[in-house]
CSV table of C-alpha atoms in Angstrom, one decimal:
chain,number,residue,atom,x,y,z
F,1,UNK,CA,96.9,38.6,29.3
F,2,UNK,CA,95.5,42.3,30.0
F,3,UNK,CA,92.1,43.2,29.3
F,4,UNK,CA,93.3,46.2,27.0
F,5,UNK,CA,94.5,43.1,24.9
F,6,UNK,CA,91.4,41.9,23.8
F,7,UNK,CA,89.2,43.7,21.1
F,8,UNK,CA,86.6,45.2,23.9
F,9,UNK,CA,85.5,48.8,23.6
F,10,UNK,CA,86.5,51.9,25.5
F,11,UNK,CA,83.9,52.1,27.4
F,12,UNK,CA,84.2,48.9,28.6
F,13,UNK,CA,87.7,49.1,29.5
F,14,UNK,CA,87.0,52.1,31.0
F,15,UNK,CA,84.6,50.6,33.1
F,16,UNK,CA,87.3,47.9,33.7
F,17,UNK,CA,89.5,50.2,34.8
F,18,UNK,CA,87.4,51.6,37.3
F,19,UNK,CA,86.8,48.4,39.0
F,20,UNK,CA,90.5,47.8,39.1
F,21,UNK,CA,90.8,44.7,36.8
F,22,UNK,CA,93.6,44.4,34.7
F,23,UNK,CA,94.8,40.8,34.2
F,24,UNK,CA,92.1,38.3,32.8
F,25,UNK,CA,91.6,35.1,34.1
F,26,UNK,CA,92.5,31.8,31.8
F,27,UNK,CA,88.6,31.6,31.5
F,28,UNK,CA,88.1,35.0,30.5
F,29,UNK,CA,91.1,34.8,28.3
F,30,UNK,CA,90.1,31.3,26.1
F,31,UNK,CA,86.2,32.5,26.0
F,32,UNK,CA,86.0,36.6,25.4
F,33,UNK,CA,87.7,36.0,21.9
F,34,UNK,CA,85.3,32.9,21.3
F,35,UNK,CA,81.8,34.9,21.9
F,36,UNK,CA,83.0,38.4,20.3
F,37,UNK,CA,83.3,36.3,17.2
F,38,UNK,CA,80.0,35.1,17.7
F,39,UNK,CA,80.8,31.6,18.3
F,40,UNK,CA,78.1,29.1,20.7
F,41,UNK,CA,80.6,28.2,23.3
F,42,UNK,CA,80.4,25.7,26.1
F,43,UNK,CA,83.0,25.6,28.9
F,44,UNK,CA,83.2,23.7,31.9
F,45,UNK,CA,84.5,26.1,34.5
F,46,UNK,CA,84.2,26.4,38.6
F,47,UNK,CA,82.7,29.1,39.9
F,48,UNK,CA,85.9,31.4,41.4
F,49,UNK,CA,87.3,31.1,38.4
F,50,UNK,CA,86.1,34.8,36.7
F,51,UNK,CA,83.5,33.0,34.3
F,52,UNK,CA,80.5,35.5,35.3
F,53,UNK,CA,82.8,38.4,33.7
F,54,UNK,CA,83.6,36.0,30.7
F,55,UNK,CA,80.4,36.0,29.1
F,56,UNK,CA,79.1,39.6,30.7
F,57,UNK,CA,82.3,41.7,29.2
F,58,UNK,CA,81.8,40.3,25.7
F,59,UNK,CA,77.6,40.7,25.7
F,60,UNK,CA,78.3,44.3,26.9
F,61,UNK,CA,80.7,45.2,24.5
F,62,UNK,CA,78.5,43.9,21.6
F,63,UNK,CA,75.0,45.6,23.5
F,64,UNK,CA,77.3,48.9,23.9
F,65,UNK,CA,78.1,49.4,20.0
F,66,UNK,CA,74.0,50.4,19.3
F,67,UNK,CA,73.5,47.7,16.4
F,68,UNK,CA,70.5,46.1,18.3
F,69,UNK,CA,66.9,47.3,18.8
F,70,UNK,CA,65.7,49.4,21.3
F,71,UNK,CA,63.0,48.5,24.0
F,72,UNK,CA,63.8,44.7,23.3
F,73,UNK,CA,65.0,42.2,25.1
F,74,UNK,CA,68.6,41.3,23.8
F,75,UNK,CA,69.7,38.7,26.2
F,76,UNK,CA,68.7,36.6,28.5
F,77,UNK,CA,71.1,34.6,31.4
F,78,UNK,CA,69.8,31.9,33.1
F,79,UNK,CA,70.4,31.0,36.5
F,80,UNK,CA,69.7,28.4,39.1
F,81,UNK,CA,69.2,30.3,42.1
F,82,UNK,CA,67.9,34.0,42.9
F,83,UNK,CA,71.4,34.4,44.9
F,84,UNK,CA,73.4,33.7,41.8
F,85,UNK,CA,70.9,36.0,39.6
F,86,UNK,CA,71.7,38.9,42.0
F,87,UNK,CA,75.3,38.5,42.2
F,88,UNK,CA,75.1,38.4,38.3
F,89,UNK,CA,73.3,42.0,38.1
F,90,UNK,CA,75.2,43.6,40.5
F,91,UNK,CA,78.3,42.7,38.3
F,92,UNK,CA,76.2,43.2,35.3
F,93,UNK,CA,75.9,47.1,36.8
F,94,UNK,CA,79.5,47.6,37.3
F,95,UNK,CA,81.1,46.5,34.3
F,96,UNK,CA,77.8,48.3,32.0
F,97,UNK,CA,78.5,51.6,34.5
F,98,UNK,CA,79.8,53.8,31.4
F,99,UNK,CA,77.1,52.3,28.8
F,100,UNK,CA,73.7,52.8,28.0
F,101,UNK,CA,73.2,48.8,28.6
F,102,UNK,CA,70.1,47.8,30.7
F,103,UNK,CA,69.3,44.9,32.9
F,104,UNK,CA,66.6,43.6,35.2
F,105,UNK,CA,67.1,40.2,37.7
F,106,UNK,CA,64.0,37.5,37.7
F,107,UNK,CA,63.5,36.0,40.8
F,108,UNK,CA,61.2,34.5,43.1
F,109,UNK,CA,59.6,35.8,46.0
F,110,UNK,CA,56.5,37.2,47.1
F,111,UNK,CA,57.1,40.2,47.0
F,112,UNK,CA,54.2,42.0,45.1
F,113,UNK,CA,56.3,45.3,44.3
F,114,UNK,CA,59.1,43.2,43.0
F,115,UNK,CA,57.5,41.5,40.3
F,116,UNK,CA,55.5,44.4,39.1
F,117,UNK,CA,59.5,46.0,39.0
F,118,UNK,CA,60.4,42.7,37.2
F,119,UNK,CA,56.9,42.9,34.7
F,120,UNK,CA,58.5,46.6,34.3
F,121,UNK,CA,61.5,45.4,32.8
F,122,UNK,CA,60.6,42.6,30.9
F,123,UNK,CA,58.0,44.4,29.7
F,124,UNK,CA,60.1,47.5,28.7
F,125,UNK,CA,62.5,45.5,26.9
F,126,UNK,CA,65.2,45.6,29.1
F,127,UNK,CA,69.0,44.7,27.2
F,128,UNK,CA,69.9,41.9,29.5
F,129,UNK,CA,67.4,39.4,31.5
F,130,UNK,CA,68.9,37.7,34.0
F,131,UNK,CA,66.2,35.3,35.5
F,132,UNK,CA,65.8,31.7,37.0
F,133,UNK,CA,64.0,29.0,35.5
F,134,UNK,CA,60.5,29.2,37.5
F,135,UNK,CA,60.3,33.0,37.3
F,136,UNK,CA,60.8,33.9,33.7
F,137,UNK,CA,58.2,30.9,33.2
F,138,UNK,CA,55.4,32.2,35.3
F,139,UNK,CA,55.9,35.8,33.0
F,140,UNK,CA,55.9,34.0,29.8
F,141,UNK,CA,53.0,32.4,30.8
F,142,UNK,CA,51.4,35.7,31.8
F,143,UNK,CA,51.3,37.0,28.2
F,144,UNK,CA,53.4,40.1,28.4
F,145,UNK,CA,57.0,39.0,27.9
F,146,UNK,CA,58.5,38.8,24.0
F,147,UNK,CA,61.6,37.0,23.2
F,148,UNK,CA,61.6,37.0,19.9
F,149,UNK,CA,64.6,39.2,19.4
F,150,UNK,CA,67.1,37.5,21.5
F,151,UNK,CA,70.3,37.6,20.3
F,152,UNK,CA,72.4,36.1,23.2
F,153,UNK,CA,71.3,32.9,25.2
F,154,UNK,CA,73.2,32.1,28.2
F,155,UNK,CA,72.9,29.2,30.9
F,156,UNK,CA,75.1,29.5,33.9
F,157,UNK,CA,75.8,26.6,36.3
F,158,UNK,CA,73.9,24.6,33.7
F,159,UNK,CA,74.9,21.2,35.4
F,160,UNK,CA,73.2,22.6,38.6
F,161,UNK,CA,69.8,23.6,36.9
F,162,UNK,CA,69.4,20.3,35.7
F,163,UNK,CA,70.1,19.1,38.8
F,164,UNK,CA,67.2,21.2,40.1
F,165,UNK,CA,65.0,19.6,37.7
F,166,UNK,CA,65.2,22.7,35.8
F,167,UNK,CA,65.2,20.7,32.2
F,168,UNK,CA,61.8,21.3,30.9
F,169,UNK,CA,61.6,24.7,32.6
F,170,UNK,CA,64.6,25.7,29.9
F,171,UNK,CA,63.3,23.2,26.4
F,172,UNK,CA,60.1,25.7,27.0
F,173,UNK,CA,62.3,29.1,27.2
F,174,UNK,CA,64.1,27.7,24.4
F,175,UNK,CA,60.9,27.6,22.2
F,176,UNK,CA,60.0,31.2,22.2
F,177,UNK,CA,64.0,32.4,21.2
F,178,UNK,CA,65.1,32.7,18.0
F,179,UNK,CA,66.8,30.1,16.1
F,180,UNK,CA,69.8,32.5,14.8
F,181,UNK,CA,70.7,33.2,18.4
F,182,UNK,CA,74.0,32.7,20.2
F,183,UNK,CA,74.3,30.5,23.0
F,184,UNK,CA,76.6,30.1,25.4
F,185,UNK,CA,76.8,27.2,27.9
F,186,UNK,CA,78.6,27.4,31.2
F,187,UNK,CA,79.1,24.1,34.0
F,188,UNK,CA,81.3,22.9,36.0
F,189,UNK,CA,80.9,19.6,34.9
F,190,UNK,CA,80.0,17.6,31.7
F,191,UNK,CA,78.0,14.8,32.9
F,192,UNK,CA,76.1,13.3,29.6
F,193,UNK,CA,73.0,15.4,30.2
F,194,UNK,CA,74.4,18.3,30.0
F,195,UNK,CA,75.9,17.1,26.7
F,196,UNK,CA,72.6,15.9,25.8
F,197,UNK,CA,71.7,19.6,26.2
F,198,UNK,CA,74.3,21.0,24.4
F,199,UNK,CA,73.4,19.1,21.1
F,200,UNK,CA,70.2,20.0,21.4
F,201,UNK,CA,70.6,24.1,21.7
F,202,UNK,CA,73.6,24.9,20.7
F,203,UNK,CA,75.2,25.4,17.0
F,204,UNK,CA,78.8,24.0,16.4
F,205,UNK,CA,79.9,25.1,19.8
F,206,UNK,CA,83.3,25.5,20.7
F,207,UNK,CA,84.3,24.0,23.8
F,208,UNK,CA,87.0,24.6,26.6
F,209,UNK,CA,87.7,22.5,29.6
F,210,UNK,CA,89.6,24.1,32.4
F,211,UNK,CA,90.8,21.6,35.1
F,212,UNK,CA,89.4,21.6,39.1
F,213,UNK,CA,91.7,23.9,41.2
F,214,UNK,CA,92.9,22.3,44.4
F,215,UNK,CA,92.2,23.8,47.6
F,216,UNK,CA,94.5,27.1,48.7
F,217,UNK,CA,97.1,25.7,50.6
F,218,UNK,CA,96.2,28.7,53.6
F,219,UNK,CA,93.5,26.0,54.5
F,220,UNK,CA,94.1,23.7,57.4
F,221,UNK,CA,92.1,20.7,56.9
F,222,UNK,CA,91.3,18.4,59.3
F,223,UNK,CA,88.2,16.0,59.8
F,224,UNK,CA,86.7,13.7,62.7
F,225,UNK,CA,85.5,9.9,62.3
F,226,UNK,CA,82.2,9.8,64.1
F,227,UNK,CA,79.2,8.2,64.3
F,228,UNK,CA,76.2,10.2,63.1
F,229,UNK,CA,74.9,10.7,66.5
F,230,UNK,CA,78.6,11.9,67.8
F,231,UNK,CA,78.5,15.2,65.4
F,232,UNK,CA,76.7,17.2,67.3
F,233,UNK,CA,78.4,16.7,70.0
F,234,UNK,CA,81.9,17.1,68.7
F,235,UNK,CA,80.0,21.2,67.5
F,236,UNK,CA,79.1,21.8,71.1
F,237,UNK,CA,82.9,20.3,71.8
F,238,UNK,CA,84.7,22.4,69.5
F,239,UNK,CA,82.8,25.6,70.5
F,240,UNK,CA,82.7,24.9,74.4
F,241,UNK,CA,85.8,28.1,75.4
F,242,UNK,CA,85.1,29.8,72.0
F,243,UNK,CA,83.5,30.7,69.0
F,244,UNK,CA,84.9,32.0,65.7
F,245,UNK,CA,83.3,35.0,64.5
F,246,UNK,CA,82.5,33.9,61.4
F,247,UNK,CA,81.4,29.9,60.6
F,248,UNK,CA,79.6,28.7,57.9
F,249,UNK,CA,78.2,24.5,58.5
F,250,UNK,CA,77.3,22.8,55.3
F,251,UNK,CA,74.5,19.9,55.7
F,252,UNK,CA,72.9,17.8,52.7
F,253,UNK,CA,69.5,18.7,53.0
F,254,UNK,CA,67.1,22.0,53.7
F,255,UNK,CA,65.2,19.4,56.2
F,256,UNK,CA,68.7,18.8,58.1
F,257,UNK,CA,69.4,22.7,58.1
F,258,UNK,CA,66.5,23.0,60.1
F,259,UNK,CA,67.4,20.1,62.7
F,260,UNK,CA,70.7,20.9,62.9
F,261,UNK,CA,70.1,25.0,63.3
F,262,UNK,CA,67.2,23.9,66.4
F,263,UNK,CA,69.7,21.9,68.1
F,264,UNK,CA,72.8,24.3,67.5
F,265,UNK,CA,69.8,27.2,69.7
F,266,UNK,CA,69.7,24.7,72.3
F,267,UNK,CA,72.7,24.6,72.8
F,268,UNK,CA,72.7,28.6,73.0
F,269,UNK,CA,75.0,28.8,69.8
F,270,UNK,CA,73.7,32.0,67.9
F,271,UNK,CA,72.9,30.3,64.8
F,272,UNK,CA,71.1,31.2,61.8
F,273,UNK,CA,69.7,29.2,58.8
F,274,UNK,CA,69.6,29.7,54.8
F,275,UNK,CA,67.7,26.9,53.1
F,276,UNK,CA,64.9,26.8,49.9
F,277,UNK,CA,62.3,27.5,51.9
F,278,UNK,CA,62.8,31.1,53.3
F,279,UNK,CA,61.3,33.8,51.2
F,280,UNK,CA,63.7,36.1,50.0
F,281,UNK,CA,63.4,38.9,52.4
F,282,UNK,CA,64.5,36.4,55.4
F,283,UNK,CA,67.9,35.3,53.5
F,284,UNK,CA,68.8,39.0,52.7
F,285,UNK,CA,68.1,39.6,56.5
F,286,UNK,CA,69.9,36.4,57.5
F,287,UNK,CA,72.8,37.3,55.9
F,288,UNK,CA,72.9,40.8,57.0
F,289,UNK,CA,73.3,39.4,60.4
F,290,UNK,CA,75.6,36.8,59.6
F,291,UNK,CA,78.0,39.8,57.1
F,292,UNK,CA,77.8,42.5,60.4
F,293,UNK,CA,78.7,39.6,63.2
F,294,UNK,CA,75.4,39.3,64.9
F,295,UNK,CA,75.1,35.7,63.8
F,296,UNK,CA,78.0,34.1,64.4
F,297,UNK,CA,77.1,30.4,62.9
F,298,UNK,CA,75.2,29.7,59.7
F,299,UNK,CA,73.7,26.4,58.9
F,300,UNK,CA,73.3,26.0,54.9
F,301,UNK,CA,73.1,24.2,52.1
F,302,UNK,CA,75.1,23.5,49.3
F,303,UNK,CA,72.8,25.5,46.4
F,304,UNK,CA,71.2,28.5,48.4
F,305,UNK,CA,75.1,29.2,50.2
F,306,UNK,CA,76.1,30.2,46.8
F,307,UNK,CA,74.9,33.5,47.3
F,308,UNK,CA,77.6,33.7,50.5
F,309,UNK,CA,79.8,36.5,49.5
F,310,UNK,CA,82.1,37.2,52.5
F,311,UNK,CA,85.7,37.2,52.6
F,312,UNK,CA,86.1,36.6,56.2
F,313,UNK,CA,85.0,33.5,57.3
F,314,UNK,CA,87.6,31.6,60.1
F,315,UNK,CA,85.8,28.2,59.8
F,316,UNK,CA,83.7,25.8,57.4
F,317,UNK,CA,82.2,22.9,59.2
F,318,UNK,CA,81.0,20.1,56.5
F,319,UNK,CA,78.4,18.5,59.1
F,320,UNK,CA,77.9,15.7,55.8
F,321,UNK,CA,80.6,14.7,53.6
F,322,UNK,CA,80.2,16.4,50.0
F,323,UNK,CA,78.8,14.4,47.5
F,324,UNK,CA,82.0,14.7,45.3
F,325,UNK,CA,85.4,16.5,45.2
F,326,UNK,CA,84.3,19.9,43.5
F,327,UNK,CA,81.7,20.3,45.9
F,328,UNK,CA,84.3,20.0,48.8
F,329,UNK,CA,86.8,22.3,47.2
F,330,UNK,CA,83.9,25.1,46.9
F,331,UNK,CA,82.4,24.5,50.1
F,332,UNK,CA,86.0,24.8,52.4
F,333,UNK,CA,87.1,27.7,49.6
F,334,UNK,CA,84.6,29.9,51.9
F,335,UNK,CA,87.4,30.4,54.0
F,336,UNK,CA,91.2,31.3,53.8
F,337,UNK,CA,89.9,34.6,51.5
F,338,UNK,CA,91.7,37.9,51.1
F,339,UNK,CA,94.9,36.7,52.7
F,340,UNK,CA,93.0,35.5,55.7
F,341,UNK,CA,93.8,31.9,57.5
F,342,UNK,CA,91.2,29.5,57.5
F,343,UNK,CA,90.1,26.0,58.9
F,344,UNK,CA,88.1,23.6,57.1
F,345,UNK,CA,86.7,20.3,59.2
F,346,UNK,CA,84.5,17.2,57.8
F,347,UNK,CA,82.7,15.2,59.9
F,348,UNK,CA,83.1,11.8,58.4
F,349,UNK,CA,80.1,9.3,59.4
F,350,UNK,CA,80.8,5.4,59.0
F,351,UNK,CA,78.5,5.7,55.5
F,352,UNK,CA,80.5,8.7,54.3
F,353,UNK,CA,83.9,7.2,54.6
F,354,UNK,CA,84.2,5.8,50.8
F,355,UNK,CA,83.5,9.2,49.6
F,356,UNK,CA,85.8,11.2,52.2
F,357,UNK,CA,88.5,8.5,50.5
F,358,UNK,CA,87.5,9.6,47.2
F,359,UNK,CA,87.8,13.3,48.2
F,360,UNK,CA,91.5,12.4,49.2
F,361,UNK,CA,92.5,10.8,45.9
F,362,UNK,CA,91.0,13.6,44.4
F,363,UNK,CA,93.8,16.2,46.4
F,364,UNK,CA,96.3,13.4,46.7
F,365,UNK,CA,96.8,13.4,50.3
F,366,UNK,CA,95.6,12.6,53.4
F,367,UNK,CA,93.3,14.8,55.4
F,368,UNK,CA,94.5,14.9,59.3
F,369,UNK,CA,91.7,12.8,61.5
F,370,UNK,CA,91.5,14.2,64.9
F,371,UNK,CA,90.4,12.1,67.4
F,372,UNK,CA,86.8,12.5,68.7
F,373,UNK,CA,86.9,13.5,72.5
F,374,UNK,CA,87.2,10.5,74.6
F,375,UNK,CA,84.0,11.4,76.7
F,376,UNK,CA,81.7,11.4,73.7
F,377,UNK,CA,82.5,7.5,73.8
F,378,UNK,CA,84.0,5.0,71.5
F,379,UNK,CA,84.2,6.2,67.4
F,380,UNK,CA,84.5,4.3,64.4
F,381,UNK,CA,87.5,3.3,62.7
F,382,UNK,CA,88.6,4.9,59.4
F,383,UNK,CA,88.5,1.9,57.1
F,384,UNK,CA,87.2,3.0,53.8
F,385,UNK,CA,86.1,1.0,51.3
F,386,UNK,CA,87.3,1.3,47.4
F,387,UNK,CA,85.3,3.0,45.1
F,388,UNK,CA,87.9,2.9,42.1
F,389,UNK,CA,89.1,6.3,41.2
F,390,UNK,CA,85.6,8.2,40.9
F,391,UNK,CA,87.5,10.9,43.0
F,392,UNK,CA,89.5,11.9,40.3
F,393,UNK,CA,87.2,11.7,37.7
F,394,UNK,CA,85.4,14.9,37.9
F,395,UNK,CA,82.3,13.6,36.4
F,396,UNK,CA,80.8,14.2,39.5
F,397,UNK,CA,76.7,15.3,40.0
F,398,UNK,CA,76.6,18.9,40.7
F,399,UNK,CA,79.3,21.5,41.6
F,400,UNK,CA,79.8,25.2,42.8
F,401,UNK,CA,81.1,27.6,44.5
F,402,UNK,CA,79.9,31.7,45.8
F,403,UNK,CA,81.3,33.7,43.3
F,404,UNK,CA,83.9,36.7,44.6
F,405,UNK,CA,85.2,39.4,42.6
F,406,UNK,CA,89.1,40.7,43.2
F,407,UNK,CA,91.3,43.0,41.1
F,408,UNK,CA,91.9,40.3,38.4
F,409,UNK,CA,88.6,40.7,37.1
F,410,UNK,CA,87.8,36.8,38.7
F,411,UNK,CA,84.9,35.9,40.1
């Protein structure tokens, strides 16, 4: 289906048209209809599947037609990291480009001047409010913000907020909204909290279910059965002649960013690291060098890489097995972008073999072991043991993807 197709307004098309989308995604084609009609909505959705611009086009076409107040806040988005909240505003600014619709991101940060921008908006009553949990709390609590005219309610990547421990942070937001509001629910997966959740804010919802994409077929995937102690070695190994210009290594913890990040600058690799506990200035830096090629490596984890936007990366490197399937399709999804090749390689430790097998059922084939060099000494078997189908399930704990915008509107 085209985007002219649906009942949005000329101005929105326009703007549309200018980014060059035309066809909508099957997310954007089941939920546009749902929220022009005013409906509460939850859908369970990847990211990379166009779902930012499936709640932002409708919200902007109903801002854009002047039948709300002025100097109010309208709408607020949640979101689960500050990466996610910028990539939300930035697309928030394209497709609102023809329309008198406002917007202002809520992060955190130390940055004195940006909260005082931030106080600004809220204050102001800007249209749209697109803020993570922690932030938006610590101005609520400063006595200046009003959200008593909220029309739209909108929490994207709920599973992963929860995940954060987020839960209370958005029962308290939900207190000050009104109760005639419309909500609208996004998540890549429907674990029974976030159904919980849904019963508890949202009104008759309707509810779609789009099914996990597999992995594009332009990725080569490949993994190593190790020992823990072998994988750094087997990094220094693969990069001995040569190293890719782009590569992104995915570890399961901030703490293990940092140790695997020092040992990787031993080793003389140029590295750099994105993890919860650099302010916001140092990730914008950090990816600045990783986007123009003067940091070649980047150690990261799952949540804080969502804010990786870059269609050129030649290798993903998961250091740790994923904790379930949809978090192995995002992570090696990095790669193999705008018609480029890409390789993907899991380092599979004795502990992590049952859930590399469950990864497999998942895609239904076998993933290509490559021997571990003989010099590093002996490696484990492959011998996994059965975990029933929980691979295929996808009720899995958290899941996501960096977001990427092309000329079908997806994202």
């Amino acid at each position: 289906m085209k985007f002219s197709e649906l009942e949005l307004e000329d101005k929105v098309l326009e703007a549309l048209d200018a980014m060059r989308f035309d066809e909508c995604t099957p997310i954007q084609e089941q939920a546009i209809p749902l929220i022009l009609q005013g409906r509460d909505l939850i859908a369970v959705a990847q990211t990379g599947t166009g779902k930012t611009a499936a709640y932002l086009l409708p919200i902007i076409n109903k801002l854009c037609k002047g039948d709300h107040q002025q100097e109010v806040i309208n709408c607020i988005i949640m979101s689960p990291t500050r990466e996610l909240a910028q990539q939300i505003d930035q697309q928030m600014e394209g497709f609102s480009y023809f329309m008198p619709v406002s917007s202002v991101a809520v992060y955190g940060g130390n940055d004195g001047t940006l909260f005082e921008q931030q106080k600004r908006g809220l204050t102001l009553g800007a249209d749209v409010v697109i803020a993570t949990p922690g932030r938006l709390i610590s101005h609520i609590n400063l006595g200046y913000v009003d959200l008593s005219h909220v029309s739209y309610f909108i929490l994207d990547e709920a599973d992963r907020m929860l995940d954060m421990g987020f839960s209370e942070d958005i029962m308290q937001i939900v207190k000050y909204l009104p109760k005639d509001r419309q909500t609208i629910m996004f998540s890549a997966t429907m674990p029974s909290k976030i159904q919980q959740l849904a019963k508890t804010i949202l009104n008759n919802p309707a509810e779609i279910k789009l099914s996990v994409s597999k992995p594009a077929e332009k990725i080569v995937q490949a993994a190593y059965v190790c020992y823990e102690r072998q994988k750094l070695n087997i990094v220094q190994s693969l990069f001995a002649e040569e190293v890719p210009e782009r590569v992104i290594i995915f570890v399961s913890s901030k703490i293990k960013v940092k140790e695997v990040t020092r040992a990787l600058k031993v080793m003389k690799l140029n590295v750099g690291e994105m993890h919860s506990d650099l302010e916001q200035p140092q990730r914008e830096f950090i990816m600045r060098e990783f986007k123009s090629g003067r940091i070649n490596i980047l150690v990261a984890t799952d949540i804080v890489a969502r804010g990786i936007d870059i269609d050129d990366i030649r290798l993903v490197i998961n250091f740790d097995v994923p904790h379930d399937s949809e978090d192995y399709v995002h992570r090696i999804g990095r790669t193999a972008r705008a018609n480029n090749d890409g390789v993907a390689i899991t380092f599979i430790s004795e502990k992590e073999q049952s859930n590399f097998k469950n990864i497999e059922n998942f895609l239904e084939k076998e993933i290509y072991k490559i021997p571990v060099p003989s010099h590093l000494g002996e490696a484990p078997e492959y011998a996994p043991r059965s975990n029933g189908n929980r691979g295929r399930s996808g009720n899995f704990r958290n899941k996501s993807k960096g977001p990427r915008t092309n000329h079908s509107g997806q994202k």
